[in-house]
Structures are given as structure tokens and as C-alpha cells.
Amino acid sequence: DVKVTQSSRYLVKRTGEKVFLECVQDMDHENMFWYRQDPGLGLRLIYFSYDVKMKEKGDIPEGYSVSREKKERFSLILESASTNQTSMYLCASSSKSGYTFGSGTRLTVV
Amino acid sequence: GENVEQHPSTLSVQEGDSAVIKCTYSDSASNYFPWYKQELGKRPQLIIDIRSNVGEKKDQRIAVTLNKTAKHFSLHITETQPEDSAVYFCAASSDGNNRLAFGKGNQVVVIP
């Protein structure tokens, strides 16, 4: 089974802090994605990457950046956290067989 | 870009009845349509998918139908059980699993 592991299940950060959300997959997938999930808004794509050092903006990239230095790791960075970034963040990787999601990180910005 | 819409947003059914969720998409180039199920507190998981070269696909109690002309596809769950209670996301892509556009999700509640 493909495993997508997100480093934290719950995080509480203060406004203005720099926040790193880490995601690691173990099946050599080239594609990786970061989504945020909010009630009534579904899954919204923040950033994605097709390969090492490559990144593409999704639908809501403002206030976020990403890093993919190694194929298995895709990091989401909140440069200066704000309360409207309080959300559930889901990482995913994909192959021809479909997307595999991580368990999610629930981030609260206070 | 692709826009995927799901209807209804919430669906309640009696155990044993059927449930149908419909999605519409905007990009006529889309050719891959998966469905993901997310149980409470868990990650979304792929349950069934269909490609544009077929009109219907079944897997036990679930099936997906595709109408390319009308640009809509539907998930059918027969003989619903309490464990079918979840949020269901449809998605569409013109590029396989390289980038999916997800709908906002449907909450399905199966009443025992």
C-alpha cells in the first residue's frame, strides 16, 4: 500500500508565525499535491508538483509556498500564518491508480 | 479550468434504499472521472472511477454512469448500509491523475 504521511495531525500556531507542513510518500510517485478542506468548500488545490524542484500554483496559492527538494517529500509553507488559514490540510500523491491522501493536518492559527 | 459541481449537497436515505449523487463538469476535454469517499475523521479514498470510453462501470453495490453529451456523471449506491454514510467527492480530469478538479462533496447519511 502506498503511504502518504503527514508529520502532524494537529497544530496550533500564532498569527505571523512561519509554519511548515511536511508530507512524505513512499512509492516513488512523481505527482504530489496540497489541498485545504473547509466545510462547504470541498477540496481546494493550493499547490502541486510533478517532479523534484518543480511546482505549480493551484487554485488558491496566495499566502502559501511549497518546496520539493526530494521526490518523496513535499512541504507546504505558510510564510506568515493568518487566522483565515485555519483549516484541514491534506497532502496527496498520485499514480495511474489514483490519488492517495495523507491523514491530514488540522491547523489552527490563533 | 475545469469546474465540477455536485448535487445535492446532502442526501439522507433509509437503510436498504438506493442513493444517487450527480456531478456536472464544464471541460469537454475531461476524460477521467473518479469518486472518492471520506468517512468521518478519515482520509478520502478512491472507490470507483470511469473513463470516457465507457458509459457505465459497476463494482458490487456501487456503480458510476457517464453521459458525455450532457457532461454529467453519477454515483449509484444500491442497498445502502450504515457504513455508506460519508462525504463523497466526484472529480474530473483531462490528464488522468496528474491533476483532478474536485467537486465540493456530498454528505450521504444512511438512516438505520
mmCIF file of C-alpha atoms in Angstrom:
data_model
loop_
_atom_site.group_PDB
_atom_site.id
_atom_site.type_symbol
_atom_site.label_atom_id
_atom_site.label_comp_id
_atom_site.label_asym_id
_atom_site.label_seq_id
_atom_site.Cartn_x
_atom_site.Cartn_y
_atom_site.Cartn_z
ATOM 1 C CA ASP A 1 0.000 0.000 0.000
ATOM 2 C CA VAL A 2 1.109 3.498 -0.812
ATOM 3 C CA LYS A 3 1.614 5.502 2.296
ATOM 4 C CA VAL A 4 1.385 9.247 2.476
ATOM 5 C CA THR A 5 2.465 10.515 5.849
ATOM 6 C CA GLN A 6 1.848 13.992 7.190
ATOM 7 C CA SER A 7 4.109 14.877 10.055
ATOM 8 C CA SER A 8 1.497 16.434 12.345
ATOM 9 C CA ARG A 9 -2.132 15.592 12.971
ATOM 10 C CA TYR A 10 -2.877 18.787 14.902
ATOM 11 C CA LEU A 11 -1.020 22.081 15.015
ATOM 12 C CA VAL A 12 -1.706 25.347 16.798
ATOM 13 C CA LYS A 13 0.287 28.367 15.659
ATOM 14 C CA ARG A 14 0.218 32.073 16.351
ATOM 15 C CA THR A 15 -0.595 34.755 13.804
ATOM 16 C CA GLY A 16 2.531 35.811 11.943
ATOM 17 C CA GLU A 17 4.463 32.601 12.570
ATOM 18 C CA LYS A 18 6.138 30.737 9.736
ATOM 19 C CA VAL A 19 4.590 27.284 9.507
ATOM 20 C CA PHE A 20 5.918 24.172 7.790
ATOM 21 C CA LEU A 21 3.656 21.250 6.936
ATOM 22 C CA GLU A 22 5.544 18.158 5.861
ATOM 23 C CA CYS A 23 4.382 15.317 3.632
ATOM 24 C CA VAL A 24 6.281 12.159 2.708
ATOM 25 C CA GLN A 25 5.239 9.371 0.312
ATOM 26 C CA ASP A 26 6.968 6.031 -0.034
ATOM 27 C CA MET A 27 6.015 4.806 -3.503
ATOM 28 C CA ASP A 28 8.153 6.897 -5.814
ATOM 29 C CA HIS A 29 5.177 8.891 -7.143
ATOM 30 C CA GLU A 30 6.104 11.851 -9.268
ATOM 31 C CA ASN A 31 2.943 13.870 -8.584
ATOM 32 C CA MET A 32 2.246 15.430 -5.209
ATOM 33 C CA PHE A 33 -0.453 17.866 -4.117
ATOM 34 C CA TRP A 34 -1.502 20.086 -1.237
ATOM 35 C CA TYR A 35 -5.205 20.746 -0.622
ATOM 36 C CA ARG A 36 -7.101 22.529 2.077
ATOM 37 C CA GLN A 37 -10.502 21.248 3.129
ATOM 38 C CA ASP A 38 -13.123 23.563 4.605
ATOM 39 C CA PRO A 39 -16.802 22.846 5.332
ATOM 40 C CA GLY A 40 -18.969 23.551 2.306
ATOM 41 C CA LEU A 41 -15.959 24.318 0.104
ATOM 42 C CA GLY A 42 -14.662 20.817 -0.534
ATOM 43 C CA LEU A 43 -11.059 20.203 -1.544
ATOM 44 C CA ARG A 44 -9.262 23.221 -2.908
ATOM 45 C CA LEU A 45 -5.877 22.823 -4.567
ATOM 46 C CA ILE A 46 -3.127 25.049 -3.182
ATOM 47 C CA TYR A 47 -0.006 23.840 -4.999
ATOM 48 C CA PHE A 48 1.157 20.761 -6.809
ATOM 49 C CA SER A 49 4.397 19.318 -8.133
ATOM 50 C CA TYR A 50 5.147 16.950 -10.998
ATOM 51 C CA ASP A 51 8.775 16.366 -10.132
ATOM 52 C CA VAL A 52 11.642 17.354 -7.891
ATOM 53 C CA LYS A 53 12.157 21.123 -7.726
ATOM 54 C CA MET A 54 9.053 21.682 -9.853
ATOM 55 C CA LYS A 55 5.960 23.424 -8.528
ATOM 56 C CA GLU A 56 2.750 24.734 -9.968
ATOM 57 C CA LYS A 57 0.145 27.033 -8.456
ATOM 58 C CA GLY A 58 -3.244 25.574 -7.823
ATOM 59 C CA ASP A 59 -6.498 27.441 -7.329
ATOM 60 C CA ILE A 60 -5.686 29.193 -4.040
ATOM 61 C CA PRO A 61 -1.898 29.698 -3.764
ATOM 62 C CA GLU A 62 -1.965 33.106 -2.080
ATOM 63 C CA GLY A 63 -0.228 33.103 1.278
ATOM 64 C CA TYR A 64 1.451 29.746 0.664
ATOM 65 C CA SER A 65 4.636 28.409 -0.883
ATOM 66 C CA VAL A 66 5.998 24.901 -1.360
ATOM 67 C CA SER A 67 9.271 23.061 -1.554
ATOM 68 C CA ARG A 68 10.160 19.775 -3.235
ATOM 69 C CA GLU A 69 13.851 19.089 -2.789
ATOM 70 C CA LYS A 70 13.427 15.305 -2.802
ATOM 71 C CA LYS A 71 10.978 13.194 -4.750
ATOM 72 C CA GLU A 72 9.360 11.715 -1.663
ATOM 73 C CA ARG A 73 8.875 14.951 0.269
ATOM 74 C CA PHE A 74 6.578 17.881 -0.461
ATOM 75 C CA SER A 75 6.434 20.703 2.052
ATOM 76 C CA LEU A 76 3.794 23.406 2.383
ATOM 77 C CA ILE A 77 4.955 26.692 3.887
ATOM 78 C CA LEU A 78 2.812 29.423 5.377
ATOM 79 C CA GLU A 79 5.179 32.382 5.342
ATOM 80 C CA SER A 80 3.165 34.396 7.869
ATOM 81 C CA ALA A 81 0.221 32.473 9.255
ATOM 82 C CA SER A 82 -3.123 34.232 9.457
ATOM 83 C CA THR A 83 -6.387 33.215 11.105
ATOM 84 C CA ASN A 84 -8.047 32.629 7.724
ATOM 85 C CA GLN A 85 -5.550 29.834 7.127
ATOM 86 C CA THR A 86 -7.103 27.809 9.925
ATOM 87 C CA SER A 87 -8.148 24.660 8.095
ATOM 88 C CA MET A 88 -7.591 20.970 7.455
ATOM 89 C CA TYR A 89 -4.636 20.461 5.104
ATOM 90 C CA LEU A 90 -4.440 17.290 3.024
ATOM 91 C CA CYS A 91 -1.421 16.096 1.112
ATOM 92 C CA ALA A 92 -1.754 13.586 -1.731
ATOM 93 C CA SER A 93 0.395 11.773 -4.218
ATOM 94 C CA SER A 94 -0.837 10.149 -7.401
ATOM 95 C CA SER A 95 -0.164 7.473 -9.955
ATOM 96 C CA LYS A 96 -2.285 5.894 -12.680
ATOM 97 C CA SER A 97 -4.105 4.062 -9.888
ATOM 98 C CA GLY A 98 -5.430 7.237 -8.341
ATOM 99 C CA TYR A 99 -4.719 9.670 -5.565
ATOM 100 C CA THR A 100 -3.550 8.559 -2.139
ATOM 101 C CA PHE A 101 -4.217 11.091 0.579
ATOM 102 C CA GLY A 102 -2.473 11.607 3.862
ATOM 103 C CA SER A 103 -4.422 11.679 7.125
ATOM 104 C CA GLY A 104 -4.468 15.451 7.182
ATOM 105 C CA THR A 105 -3.137 18.175 9.443
ATOM 106 C CA ARG A 106 -5.657 20.294 11.284
ATOM 107 C CA LEU A 107 -4.043 23.694 11.647
ATOM 108 C CA THR A 108 -5.422 26.321 13.975
ATOM 109 C CA VAL A 109 -3.989 29.823 13.798
ATOM 110 C CA VAL A 110 -4.697 31.933 16.864
ATOM 111 C CA GLY B 1 -10.035 25.403 -15.958
ATOM 112 C CA GLU B 2 -12.368 22.551 -15.151
ATOM 113 C CA ASN B 3 -15.357 23.248 -12.890
ATOM 114 C CA VAL B 4 -17.082 20.325 -11.192
ATOM 115 C CA GLU B 5 -20.389 20.684 -9.364
ATOM 116 C CA GLN B 6 -22.168 18.131 -7.188
ATOM 117 C CA HIS B 7 -25.853 17.823 -6.328
ATOM 118 C CA PRO B 8 -27.396 17.501 -3.807
ATOM 119 C CA SER B 9 -25.065 18.729 -1.076
ATOM 120 C CA THR B 10 -26.705 16.469 1.500
ATOM 121 C CA LEU B 11 -28.640 13.270 0.955
ATOM 122 C CA SER B 12 -30.443 11.187 3.562
ATOM 123 C CA VAL B 13 -31.659 7.698 2.696
ATOM 124 C CA GLN B 14 -33.221 4.826 4.590
ATOM 125 C CA GLU B 15 -31.032 1.787 5.014
ATOM 126 C CA GLY B 16 -31.604 -0.568 2.103
ATOM 127 C CA ASP B 17 -32.693 2.160 -0.300
ATOM 128 C CA SER B 18 -30.594 3.466 -3.191
ATOM 129 C CA ALA B 19 -28.634 6.711 -3.261
ATOM 130 C CA VAL B 20 -27.702 8.668 -6.358
ATOM 131 C CA ILE B 21 -25.280 11.590 -6.495
ATOM 132 C CA LYS B 22 -24.874 13.583 -9.679
ATOM 133 C CA CYS B 23 -21.926 15.666 -10.841
ATOM 134 C CA THR B 24 -21.592 18.003 -13.785
ATOM 135 C CA TYR B 25 -18.372 19.161 -15.382
ATOM 136 C CA SER B 26 -17.530 22.001 -17.716
ATOM 137 C CA ASP B 27 -14.493 20.948 -19.763
ATOM 138 C CA SER B 28 -15.409 18.745 -22.711
ATOM 139 C CA ALA B 29 -11.779 17.543 -22.820
ATOM 140 C CA SER B 30 -12.166 15.785 -19.451
ATOM 141 C CA ASN B 31 -11.912 12.039 -19.878
ATOM 142 C CA TYR B 32 -11.361 10.606 -16.413
ATOM 143 C CA PHE B 33 -13.925 10.700 -13.588
ATOM 144 C CA PRO B 34 -13.135 9.194 -10.169
ATOM 145 C CA TRP B 35 -15.200 9.124 -6.995
ATOM 146 C CA TYR B 36 -13.669 9.399 -3.525
ATOM 147 C CA LYS B 37 -15.294 8.511 -0.208
ATOM 148 C CA GLN B 38 -14.329 10.244 3.022
ATOM 149 C CA GLU B 39 -15.605 8.777 6.259
ATOM 150 C CA LEU B 40 -15.732 10.984 9.317
ATOM 151 C CA GLY B 41 -12.230 11.790 10.541
ATOM 152 C CA LYS B 42 -10.542 9.793 7.798
ATOM 153 C CA ARG B 43 -8.768 10.500 4.545
ATOM 154 C CA PRO B 44 -10.569 10.432 1.159
ATOM 155 C CA GLN B 45 -10.201 7.098 -0.622
ATOM 156 C CA LEU B 46 -10.868 6.146 -4.239
ATOM 157 C CA ILE B 47 -13.922 3.891 -4.548
ATOM 158 C CA ILE B 48 -14.602 3.786 -8.282
ATOM 159 C CA ASP B 49 -13.638 5.581 -11.465
ATOM 160 C CA ILE B 50 -14.693 5.701 -15.097
ATOM 161 C CA ARG B 51 -13.038 6.792 -18.304
ATOM 162 C CA SER B 52 -14.782 8.461 -21.184
ATOM 163 C CA ASN B 53 -14.630 5.436 -23.453
ATOM 164 C CA VAL B 54 -17.297 3.630 -21.370
ATOM 165 C CA GLY B 55 -20.753 4.655 -20.230
ATOM 166 C CA GLU B 56 -21.086 2.620 -17.036
ATOM 167 C CA LYS B 57 -18.954 0.741 -14.548
ATOM 168 C CA LYS B 58 -20.046 -1.407 -11.593
ATOM 169 C CA ASP B 59 -18.319 -2.733 -8.517
ATOM 170 C CA GLN B 60 -20.617 -4.695 -6.211
ATOM 171 C CA ARG B 61 -23.121 -2.200 -4.746
ATOM 172 C CA ILE B 62 -21.685 0.881 -6.405
ATOM 173 C CA ALA B 63 -21.826 1.988 -10.000
ATOM 174 C CA VAL B 64 -20.925 5.080 -11.972
ATOM 175 C CA THR B 65 -22.600 6.239 -15.168
ATOM 176 C CA LEU B 66 -21.287 8.839 -17.594
ATOM 177 C CA ASN B 67 -23.158 10.998 -20.097
ATOM 178 C CA LYS B 68 -20.527 12.793 -22.166
ATOM 179 C CA THR B 69 -23.064 14.675 -24.249
ATOM 180 C CA ALA B 70 -24.668 16.250 -21.200
ATOM 181 C CA LYS B 71 -21.348 16.409 -19.330
ATOM 182 C CA HIS B 72 -22.542 14.727 -16.212
ATOM 183 C CA PHE B 73 -21.738 11.552 -14.307
ATOM 184 C CA SER B 74 -23.434 9.914 -11.365
ATOM 185 C CA LEU B 75 -22.627 7.601 -8.483
ATOM 186 C CA HIS B 76 -25.228 4.959 -7.638
ATOM 187 C CA ILE B 77 -25.196 3.091 -4.348
ATOM 188 C CA THR B 78 -27.702 0.254 -4.015
ATOM 189 C CA GLU B 79 -28.888 -1.473 -0.818
ATOM 190 C CA THR B 80 -27.344 1.255 1.306
ATOM 191 C CA GLN B 81 -25.828 0.337 4.657
ATOM 192 C CA PRO B 82 -24.824 2.491 7.642
ATOM 193 C CA GLU B 83 -21.166 2.216 6.638
ATOM 194 C CA ASP B 84 -22.012 4.028 3.400
ATOM 195 C CA SER B 85 -22.535 7.204 5.463
ATOM 196 C CA ALA B 86 -19.727 9.532 4.371
ATOM 197 C CA VAL B 87 -18.826 12.508 2.227
ATOM 198 C CA TYR B 88 -18.457 11.594 -1.435
ATOM 199 C CA PHE B 89 -16.315 13.684 -3.785
ATOM 200 C CA CYS B 90 -16.500 13.479 -7.535
ATOM 201 C CA ALA B 91 -13.638 14.704 -9.706
ATOM 202 C CA ALA B 92 -12.737 15.191 -13.339
ATOM 203 C CA SER B 93 -9.548 15.433 -15.332
ATOM 204 C CA SER B 94 -8.324 15.613 -18.896
ATOM 205 C CA ASP B 95 -4.922 14.344 -17.789
ATOM 206 C CA GLY B 96 -5.547 11.191 -15.765
ATOM 207 C CA ASN B 97 -4.413 11.525 -12.164
ATOM 208 C CA ASN B 98 -1.981 14.324 -12.901
ATOM 209 C CA ARG B 99 -4.452 16.946 -11.764
ATOM 210 C CA LEU B 100 -8.006 16.378 -10.626
ATOM 211 C CA ALA B 101 -10.680 19.042 -10.212
ATOM 212 C CA PHE B 102 -12.844 18.040 -7.245
ATOM 213 C CA GLY B 103 -16.451 18.880 -6.533
ATOM 214 C CA LYS B 104 -17.423 20.266 -3.135
ATOM 215 C CA GLY B 105 -18.638 16.927 -1.827
ATOM 216 C CA ASN B 106 -21.950 15.314 -0.910
ATOM 217 C CA GLN B 107 -22.809 14.274 2.629
ATOM 218 C CA VAL B 108 -24.689 10.964 2.481
ATOM 219 C CA VAL B 109 -26.470 9.857 5.631
ATOM 220 C CA VAL B 110 -27.899 6.342 5.802
ATOM 221 C CA ILE B 111 -30.635 6.115 8.405
ATOM 222 C CA PRO B 112 -30.837 2.687 10.102
#
